[in-house]
Amino acid sequence: MHSRVLVLGAGFAGLELATVLSDTFGDDAGVTLIDGADAFVFGYAKLDVMFGRATPDEVKLPYDAVAKPGVRFLRETITSIDPEARNVTTTEGGHEGDVLVVALGADYDFDATPGLAGGGNEFYSVAGAERLREVLPNFKGGRAVVGVCGAPFKCPPAPSEAALLLHEYLTERGIRDDCEISLVMPFGTPVPPSPDTSAALLTAFAERGIEFVPGHRVSSLESARGVAVLDDGAEVPYDLFLGVPKHRAPDVVLQSGMAEDGYVPVDSRTLATRFPGVYAVGDVATVGVPKAGVFSEGAARVVAASLVAQRQGGDQPEPFDGRGSCYVEFGGGRVGRVDVDFLSAPKPTGTFQEPSPALVAEKTHFGASRRARWFGR
């Protein structure tokens, strides 16, 4: 009898895991993939939506297009998870598996930052990016603050990219001289594992007159006064606020008893949880790597290889190495890349690839290859 693999969440991790098992076992893959959304969106595409470079429909990849041998996709909202029994309940009924893979990502905790939901704009959700697409053209000048409300957060370079692209957007509109831009981040440098990447970003900020406020997070917003209050009580006035909300595991995961300190602890080598036959992959897990799609995808490949080995009787795969690359937009059509290694050395290391036309093409290929692999497009 073939294993039934229940995969919760169709992001980078869930899609890659389902694809590897389908490619290996075909109709016998035995995968049920569950997600409550109707489409997948690359994280970086939200910046394209926000700045009017793409429409929301252009960046959505409908899950209806997931048609793989041995993979059943269900659009259902998960309401409870029982990791001991490896079964879940959804809005449509119950499902159980021999193997359970939790890949539900991180949700946004808007209530953790008073004033954010009513007085700020966040650009980390598709809906938030869509709203900002309408808000930005009406911004006529003043102080814009890009503020991070808590760590860890997805795609660590994204707040820096937002500040640089905002500079470019305001310049193209001819109002940059009437504006100030500040970036508030809880790290001491923009990309801590890679001093070279941080130095390149700090140079870019200095050249563009962007103020970098390190080592602080935005703890609340007082929109009536137009003030962002930092974690030390300092106040940063704003006319436009672009926020990165605090992240946490989805409620259904927190209620399952799997989480500690807001996320699911796993063995960083295998992604196994303390529950037999249950794995947690991607942003929902505490692994020791950033919350970014490329790391979720790499971890999913390790779990997939382990499941293949279990079924075929082969050797267990090499452990998850915590290596990945993130593209960094500098504006002006320039894209750099940071290559980071989080797990194979005593401390994380990162190297920086200077922006180049080749990296623009590489980032385009990154998206196109996964569209083709996961969605057949």
Short mmCIF file of C-alpha atoms in Angstrom, two decimals:
data_model
loop_
_atom_site.label_atom_id
_atom_site.label_comp_id
_atom_site.label_asym_id
_atom_site.label_seq_id
_atom_site.Cartn_x
_atom_site.Cartn_y
_atom_site.Cartn_z
CA MET A 1 0.00 0.00 0.00
CA HIS A 2 1.30 3.46 -0.94
CA SER A 3 1.65 6.19 1.67
CA ARG A 4 -0.98 8.87 1.76
CA VAL A 5 0.77 12.23 2.03
CA LEU A 6 -1.33 15.09 3.33
CA VAL A 7 0.24 18.48 2.50
CA LEU A 8 -1.23 21.56 4.14
CA GLY A 9 -0.46 24.73 2.19
CA ALA A 10 0.35 25.27 -1.48
CA GLY A 11 3.18 27.80 -1.28
CA PHE A 12 6.79 27.24 -2.33
CA ALA A 13 7.13 24.23 -0.01
CA GLY A 14 3.83 22.51 -0.71
CA LEU A 15 4.04 22.95 -4.47
CA GLU A 16 7.63 21.69 -4.67
CA LEU A 17 6.95 18.70 -2.42
CA ALA A 18 3.89 17.68 -4.43
CA THR A 19 5.79 18.11 -7.70
CA VAL A 20 8.76 15.95 -6.63
CA LEU A 21 6.49 13.14 -5.41
CA SER A 22 4.39 13.33 -8.58
CA ASP A 23 7.49 13.27 -10.79
CA THR A 24 8.82 10.25 -8.87
CA PHE A 25 5.70 8.11 -8.38
CA GLY A 26 3.24 9.39 -10.98
CA ASP A 27 -0.32 8.23 -10.32
CA ASP A 28 0.89 6.48 -7.15
CA ALA A 29 2.16 9.67 -5.49
CA GLY A 30 -0.82 9.67 -3.12
CA VAL A 31 -0.63 13.41 -2.38
CA THR A 32 -3.56 15.50 -1.16
CA LEU A 33 -2.63 19.20 -1.30
CA ILE A 34 -4.93 21.56 0.61
CA ASP A 35 -5.02 25.34 0.51
CA GLY A 36 -7.79 27.83 1.19
CA ALA A 37 -6.63 30.37 -1.39
CA ASP A 38 -7.52 30.37 -5.08
CA ALA A 39 -4.07 31.29 -6.42
CA PHE A 40 -0.34 31.40 -5.71
CA VAL A 41 1.60 34.68 -5.84
CA PHE A 42 5.38 35.10 -5.72
CA GLY A 43 6.28 37.37 -2.80
CA TYR A 44 8.31 39.75 -4.95
CA ALA A 45 5.33 40.25 -7.25
CA LYS A 46 3.58 42.28 -4.52
CA LEU A 47 6.07 45.10 -5.11
CA ASP A 48 5.20 44.96 -8.82
CA VAL A 49 1.52 45.33 -7.92
CA MET A 50 2.12 48.11 -5.40
CA PHE A 51 4.11 50.26 -7.82
CA GLY A 52 1.79 49.62 -10.76
CA ARG A 53 4.22 47.47 -12.74
CA ALA A 54 1.76 44.57 -12.89
CA THR A 55 -1.94 44.07 -12.26
CA PRO A 56 -3.14 41.74 -9.49
CA ASP A 57 -4.50 39.31 -12.06
CA GLU A 58 -1.17 39.20 -13.88
CA VAL A 59 0.70 37.96 -10.81
CA LYS A 60 -1.81 35.33 -9.68
CA LEU A 61 -1.24 31.70 -10.65
CA PRO A 62 -4.60 29.93 -10.15
CA TYR A 63 -4.47 26.62 -8.31
CA ASP A 64 -6.95 25.29 -10.85
CA ALA A 65 -3.90 24.87 -13.10
CA VAL A 66 -2.28 22.34 -10.72
CA ALA A 67 -2.81 19.11 -12.64
CA LYS A 68 -0.22 16.51 -11.69
CA PRO A 69 -0.40 12.72 -11.65
CA GLY A 70 -1.08 11.42 -8.16
CA VAL A 71 -1.81 14.89 -6.73
CA ARG A 72 -5.30 15.95 -5.67
CA PHE A 73 -5.66 19.67 -4.97
CA LEU A 74 -8.47 20.73 -2.63
CA ARG A 75 -9.42 24.35 -2.10
CA GLU A 76 -10.58 24.08 1.51
CA THR A 77 -9.92 26.08 4.66
CA ILE A 78 -8.26 24.02 7.40
CA THR A 79 -10.10 24.38 10.72
CA SER A 80 -8.17 21.94 12.94
CA ILE A 81 -5.02 19.80 12.88
CA ASP A 82 -4.41 16.69 14.98
CA PRO A 83 -0.68 15.97 14.62
CA GLU A 84 -0.81 12.80 16.74
CA ALA A 85 -3.45 11.18 14.51
CA ARG A 86 -2.10 12.93 11.36
CA ASN A 87 -5.54 14.11 10.36
CA VAL A 88 -7.10 17.48 9.67
CA THR A 89 -10.56 18.93 9.54
CA THR A 90 -11.52 21.48 6.90
CA THR A 91 -14.62 23.44 6.00
CA GLU A 92 -15.56 20.50 3.75
CA GLY A 93 -14.83 17.54 6.02
CA GLY A 94 -11.97 15.41 7.34
CA HIS A 95 -8.75 14.10 5.78
CA GLU A 96 -6.10 11.78 7.15
CA GLY A 97 -2.65 10.74 5.99
CA ASP A 98 0.18 8.37 6.75
CA VAL A 99 2.44 11.40 6.49
CA LEU A 100 1.43 14.96 7.37
CA VAL A 101 3.38 17.96 6.06
CA VAL A 102 2.44 21.35 7.51
CA ALA A 103 3.47 24.09 5.08
CA LEU A 104 0.93 26.79 5.92
CA GLY A 105 3.38 29.69 5.97
CA ALA A 106 3.24 32.67 8.30
CA ASP A 107 0.20 34.86 8.83
CA TYR A 108 0.15 38.57 9.59
CA ASP A 109 -0.74 39.70 13.09
CA PHE A 110 -2.12 43.18 12.43
CA ASP A 111 -3.49 43.51 15.95
CA ALA A 112 0.02 43.16 17.42
CA THR A 113 0.78 46.70 16.19
CA PRO A 114 -1.95 49.08 17.42
CA GLY A 115 -3.04 51.45 14.67
CA LEU A 116 -1.61 49.44 11.77
CA ALA A 117 -4.91 48.02 10.57
CA GLY A 118 -6.65 51.39 10.57
CA GLY A 119 -3.91 53.96 10.19
CA GLY A 120 -1.20 52.33 8.11
CA ASN A 121 -0.70 50.58 4.83
CA GLU A 122 1.01 47.20 4.65
CA PHE A 123 2.53 45.86 1.45
CA TYR A 124 3.15 42.23 2.41
CA SER A 125 -0.27 40.89 1.39
CA VAL A 126 -1.75 40.99 -2.10
CA ALA A 127 -4.71 42.97 -0.75
CA GLY A 128 -2.34 45.45 0.90
CA ALA A 129 -0.33 45.87 -2.29
CA GLU A 130 -3.56 46.44 -4.22
CA ARG A 131 -4.65 49.15 -1.79
CA LEU A 132 -1.29 50.89 -2.04
CA ARG A 133 -1.56 50.80 -5.81
CA GLU A 134 -4.45 53.26 -5.35
CA VAL A 135 -2.90 55.19 -2.43
CA LEU A 136 0.54 55.98 -3.89
CA PRO A 137 -0.62 58.11 -6.86
CA ASN A 138 -2.37 60.43 -4.38
CA PHE A 139 0.75 60.99 -2.28
CA LYS A 140 1.88 64.52 -3.08
CA GLY A 141 4.83 64.91 -0.72
CA GLY A 142 6.01 64.74 2.87
CA ARG A 143 7.64 61.97 4.84
CA ALA A 144 7.26 58.35 3.82
CA VAL A 145 8.24 55.71 6.35
CA VAL A 146 8.83 52.06 5.48
CA GLY A 147 8.50 50.36 8.87
CA VAL A 148 9.02 46.79 10.06
CA CYS A 149 6.74 45.88 12.98
CA GLY A 150 8.46 42.69 14.14
CA ALA A 151 11.00 39.99 13.34
CA PRO A 152 11.31 37.45 11.87
CA PHE A 153 9.59 38.52 8.67
CA LYS A 154 9.42 37.10 5.16
CA CYS A 155 11.98 38.06 2.53
CA PRO A 156 14.42 40.15 4.61
CA PRO A 157 15.56 42.33 1.66
CA ALA A 158 11.98 43.40 0.80
CA PRO A 159 11.74 46.48 3.08
CA SER A 160 14.99 47.80 1.58
CA GLU A 161 13.66 47.12 -1.92
CA ALA A 162 10.43 48.97 -1.07
CA ALA A 163 12.38 52.06 0.04
CA LEU A 164 14.55 52.04 -3.11
CA LEU A 165 11.60 51.48 -5.43
CA LEU A 166 9.62 54.20 -3.66
CA HIS A 167 12.52 56.59 -4.33
CA GLU A 168 12.41 55.61 -8.01
CA TYR A 169 8.62 55.96 -8.17
CA LEU A 170 8.61 59.42 -6.58
CA THR A 171 11.49 60.53 -8.83
CA GLU A 172 9.58 59.45 -11.93
CA ARG A 173 6.59 61.47 -10.71
CA GLY A 174 8.84 64.50 -10.27
CA ILE A 175 8.09 64.95 -6.56
CA ARG A 176 11.08 63.25 -4.91
CA ASP A 177 12.51 66.63 -3.82
CA ASP A 178 9.29 67.23 -1.89
CA CYS A 179 9.60 63.94 0.01
CA GLU A 180 11.64 62.26 2.71
CA ILE A 181 12.03 58.48 2.95
CA SER A 182 12.95 56.61 6.13
CA LEU A 183 13.40 52.86 6.63
CA VAL A 184 12.91 51.49 10.17
CA MET A 185 14.21 47.95 10.69
CA PRO A 186 14.88 45.81 13.80
CA PHE A 187 18.27 44.69 12.47
CA GLY A 188 21.55 46.57 12.85
CA THR A 189 22.15 46.28 9.10
CA PRO A 190 19.77 45.68 6.17
CA VAL A 191 20.90 42.05 5.56
CA PRO A 192 22.84 40.89 8.65
CA PRO A 193 24.33 37.61 7.27
CA SER A 194 25.95 39.43 4.34
CA PRO A 195 28.02 42.53 5.23
CA ASP A 196 28.68 43.16 1.51
CA THR A 197 24.97 43.19 0.68
CA SER A 198 24.27 45.48 3.62
CA ALA A 199 27.08 47.82 2.55
CA ALA A 200 25.73 47.97 -1.01
CA LEU A 201 22.24 48.80 0.28
CA LEU A 202 23.52 51.44 2.74
CA THR A 203 25.47 53.05 -0.11
CA ALA A 204 22.34 53.02 -2.27
CA PHE A 205 20.35 54.61 0.59
CA ALA A 206 22.97 57.33 1.04
CA GLU A 207 23.08 58.11 -2.68
CA ARG A 208 19.29 58.49 -2.74
CA GLY A 209 18.87 60.36 0.53
CA ILE A 210 17.04 57.51 2.28
CA GLU A 211 17.36 57.52 6.07
CA PHE A 212 18.11 54.11 7.61
CA VAL A 213 16.93 53.68 11.20
CA PRO A 214 18.51 50.41 12.46
CA GLY A 215 17.81 48.33 15.52
CA HIS A 216 14.20 49.35 16.03
CA ARG A 217 10.74 48.12 15.16
CA VAL A 218 7.51 50.07 14.86
CA SER A 219 5.42 49.22 17.94
CA SER A 220 2.33 51.34 17.18
CA LEU A 221 0.90 53.95 14.85
CA GLU A 222 -1.00 57.06 15.86
CA SER A 223 -2.57 58.03 12.57
CA ALA A 224 -4.42 61.04 13.96
CA ARG A 225 -1.06 62.61 14.77
CA GLY A 226 0.73 60.98 11.85
CA VAL A 227 3.33 59.35 14.11
CA ALA A 228 4.97 55.93 14.18
CA VAL A 229 6.04 55.01 17.72
CA LEU A 230 9.16 52.86 17.92
CA ASP A 231 9.94 50.16 20.47
CA ASP A 232 11.98 52.60 22.58
CA GLY A 233 9.20 55.20 22.62
CA ALA A 234 10.80 57.44 19.98
CA GLU A 235 8.36 58.97 17.51
CA VAL A 236 8.83 59.14 13.76
CA PRO A 237 6.37 61.45 11.98
CA TYR A 238 4.93 60.27 8.67
CA ASP A 239 2.61 61.36 5.89
CA LEU A 240 2.71 57.92 4.26
CA PHE A 241 3.39 54.67 6.13
CA LEU A 242 4.31 51.44 4.37
CA GLY A 243 4.38 48.64 6.93
CA VAL A 244 5.69 45.12 7.29
CA PRO A 245 3.28 43.51 9.79
CA LYS A 246 4.40 41.25 12.58
CA HIS A 247 4.32 37.59 11.52
CA ARG A 248 3.19 34.45 13.34
CA ALA A 249 2.07 30.94 12.53
CA PRO A 250 -1.58 30.62 11.46
CA ASP A 251 -4.16 30.27 14.25
CA VAL A 252 -4.97 26.69 13.27
CA VAL A 253 -1.31 25.75 13.80
CA LEU A 254 -1.09 27.56 17.15
CA GLN A 255 -4.23 25.74 18.29
CA SER A 256 -2.87 22.34 17.25
CA GLY A 257 -0.28 22.19 20.03
CA MET A 258 2.58 21.94 17.54
CA ALA A 259 3.96 25.45 18.01
CA GLU A 260 6.45 26.88 20.50
CA ASP A 261 7.21 30.61 20.62
CA GLY A 262 4.85 31.19 17.70
CA TYR A 263 6.25 28.63 15.23
CA VAL A 264 6.69 24.87 14.86
CA PRO A 265 10.08 23.60 16.04
CA VAL A 266 11.70 21.01 13.74
CA ASP A 267 14.94 19.12 13.35
CA SER A 268 16.77 21.53 11.04
CA ARG A 269 18.39 18.63 9.17
CA THR A 270 15.23 16.67 8.38
CA LEU A 271 12.32 19.10 9.05
CA ALA A 272 10.71 16.42 11.25
CA THR A 273 8.58 17.61 14.17
CA ARG A 274 8.32 15.84 17.54
CA PHE A 275 5.25 14.02 16.19
CA PRO A 276 6.04 10.81 14.26
CA GLY A 277 5.32 11.12 10.55
CA VAL A 278 4.73 14.86 10.77
CA TYR A 279 6.93 17.47 9.13
CA ALA A 280 6.79 21.26 9.12
CA VAL A 281 8.31 23.08 6.18
CA GLY A 282 8.75 26.72 5.20
CA ASP A 283 7.75 29.87 7.04
CA VAL A 284 5.60 28.01 9.60
CA ALA A 285 8.68 26.26 11.03
CA THR A 286 11.62 27.31 13.20
CA VAL A 287 14.62 26.05 11.24
CA GLY A 288 17.33 28.68 11.60
CA VAL A 289 16.94 30.13 8.10
CA PRO A 290 15.10 33.23 6.83
CA LYS A 291 11.45 33.08 5.95
CA ALA A 292 11.84 33.13 2.17
CA GLY A 293 10.49 30.97 -0.64
CA VAL A 294 13.85 29.64 -1.79
CA PHE A 295 14.53 28.15 1.67
CA SER A 296 11.02 26.68 1.86
CA GLU A 297 11.55 25.06 -1.52
CA GLY A 298 14.94 23.63 -0.53
CA ALA A 299 13.55 22.21 2.71
CA ALA A 300 10.62 20.66 0.82
CA ARG A 301 13.06 18.84 -1.47
CA VAL A 302 14.75 17.29 1.59
CA VAL A 303 11.40 16.07 2.95
CA ALA A 304 10.41 14.76 -0.49
CA ALA A 305 13.71 12.87 -0.83
CA SER A 306 13.19 11.39 2.63
CA LEU A 307 9.69 10.20 1.72
CA VAL A 308 10.99 8.71 -1.54
CA ALA A 309 13.72 6.87 0.39
CA GLN A 310 11.20 5.55 2.92
CA ARG A 311 9.00 4.20 0.16
CA GLN A 312 11.76 2.79 -2.04
CA GLY A 313 14.07 1.60 0.73
CA GLY A 314 17.01 3.77 -0.26
CA ASP A 315 19.42 5.85 1.80
CA GLN A 316 18.16 8.91 3.60
CA PRO A 317 19.03 12.17 1.80
CA GLU A 318 21.69 14.69 2.73
CA PRO A 319 20.41 17.01 5.50
CA PHE A 320 18.94 20.42 4.73
CA ASP A 321 21.91 22.74 4.16
CA GLY A 322 20.17 26.08 4.74
CA ARG A 323 21.59 27.56 1.56
CA GLY A 324 19.69 29.88 -0.74
CA SER A 325 19.82 32.99 -2.87
CA CYS A 326 17.62 36.07 -2.72
CA TYR A 327 17.37 38.68 -5.45
CA VAL A 328 17.54 42.32 -4.42
CA GLU A 329 16.01 45.09 -6.52
CA PHE A 330 17.93 48.35 -6.44
CA GLY A 331 15.62 50.26 -8.81
CA GLY A 332 16.41 51.41 -12.31
CA GLY A 333 15.99 47.84 -13.56
CA ARG A 334 19.04 46.77 -11.51
CA VAL A 335 18.95 43.48 -9.61
CA GLY A 336 21.62 42.08 -7.28
CA ARG A 337 21.75 38.76 -5.47
CA VAL A 338 22.73 37.61 -2.00
CA ASP A 339 23.82 33.99 -1.55
CA VAL A 340 23.54 32.83 2.04
CA ASP A 341 24.53 29.72 3.96
CA PHE A 342 22.83 29.40 7.34
CA LEU A 343 23.45 25.88 8.57
CA SER A 344 26.71 24.40 7.31
CA ALA A 345 29.09 26.75 9.16
CA PRO A 346 29.25 27.86 12.83
CA LYS A 347 27.52 31.10 11.91
CA PRO A 348 25.54 32.31 8.87
CA THR A 349 27.55 33.69 5.96
CA GLY A 350 26.51 35.57 2.83
CA THR A 351 28.10 36.81 -0.35
CA PHE A 352 26.87 39.60 -2.61
CA GLN A 353 26.62 39.58 -6.39
CA GLU A 354 26.64 43.12 -7.81
CA PRO A 355 23.58 44.18 -9.83
CA SER A 356 23.86 43.17 -13.48
CA PRO A 357 21.71 42.52 -16.54
CA ALA A 358 22.49 38.81 -16.12
CA LEU A 359 20.85 38.83 -12.69
CA VAL A 360 17.75 40.57 -14.08
CA ALA A 361 17.44 37.69 -16.54
CA GLU A 362 18.17 35.17 -13.78
CA LYS A 363 15.38 36.53 -11.58
CA THR A 364 12.97 36.38 -14.52
CA HIS A 365 14.01 32.77 -15.13
CA PHE A 366 13.53 31.96 -11.44
CA GLY A 367 9.85 32.88 -11.68
CA ALA A 368 9.29 31.41 -15.14
CA SER A 369 10.87 28.06 -14.29
CA ARG A 370 8.65 27.60 -11.24
CA ARG A 371 5.54 28.69 -13.12
CA ALA A 372 6.32 25.98 -15.66
CA ARG A 373 7.28 23.34 -13.09
CA TRP A 374 4.36 23.82 -10.72
CA PHE A 375 1.60 25.11 -12.99
CA GLY A 376 2.59 23.93 -16.47
CA ARG A 377 2.66 27.51 -17.73
#
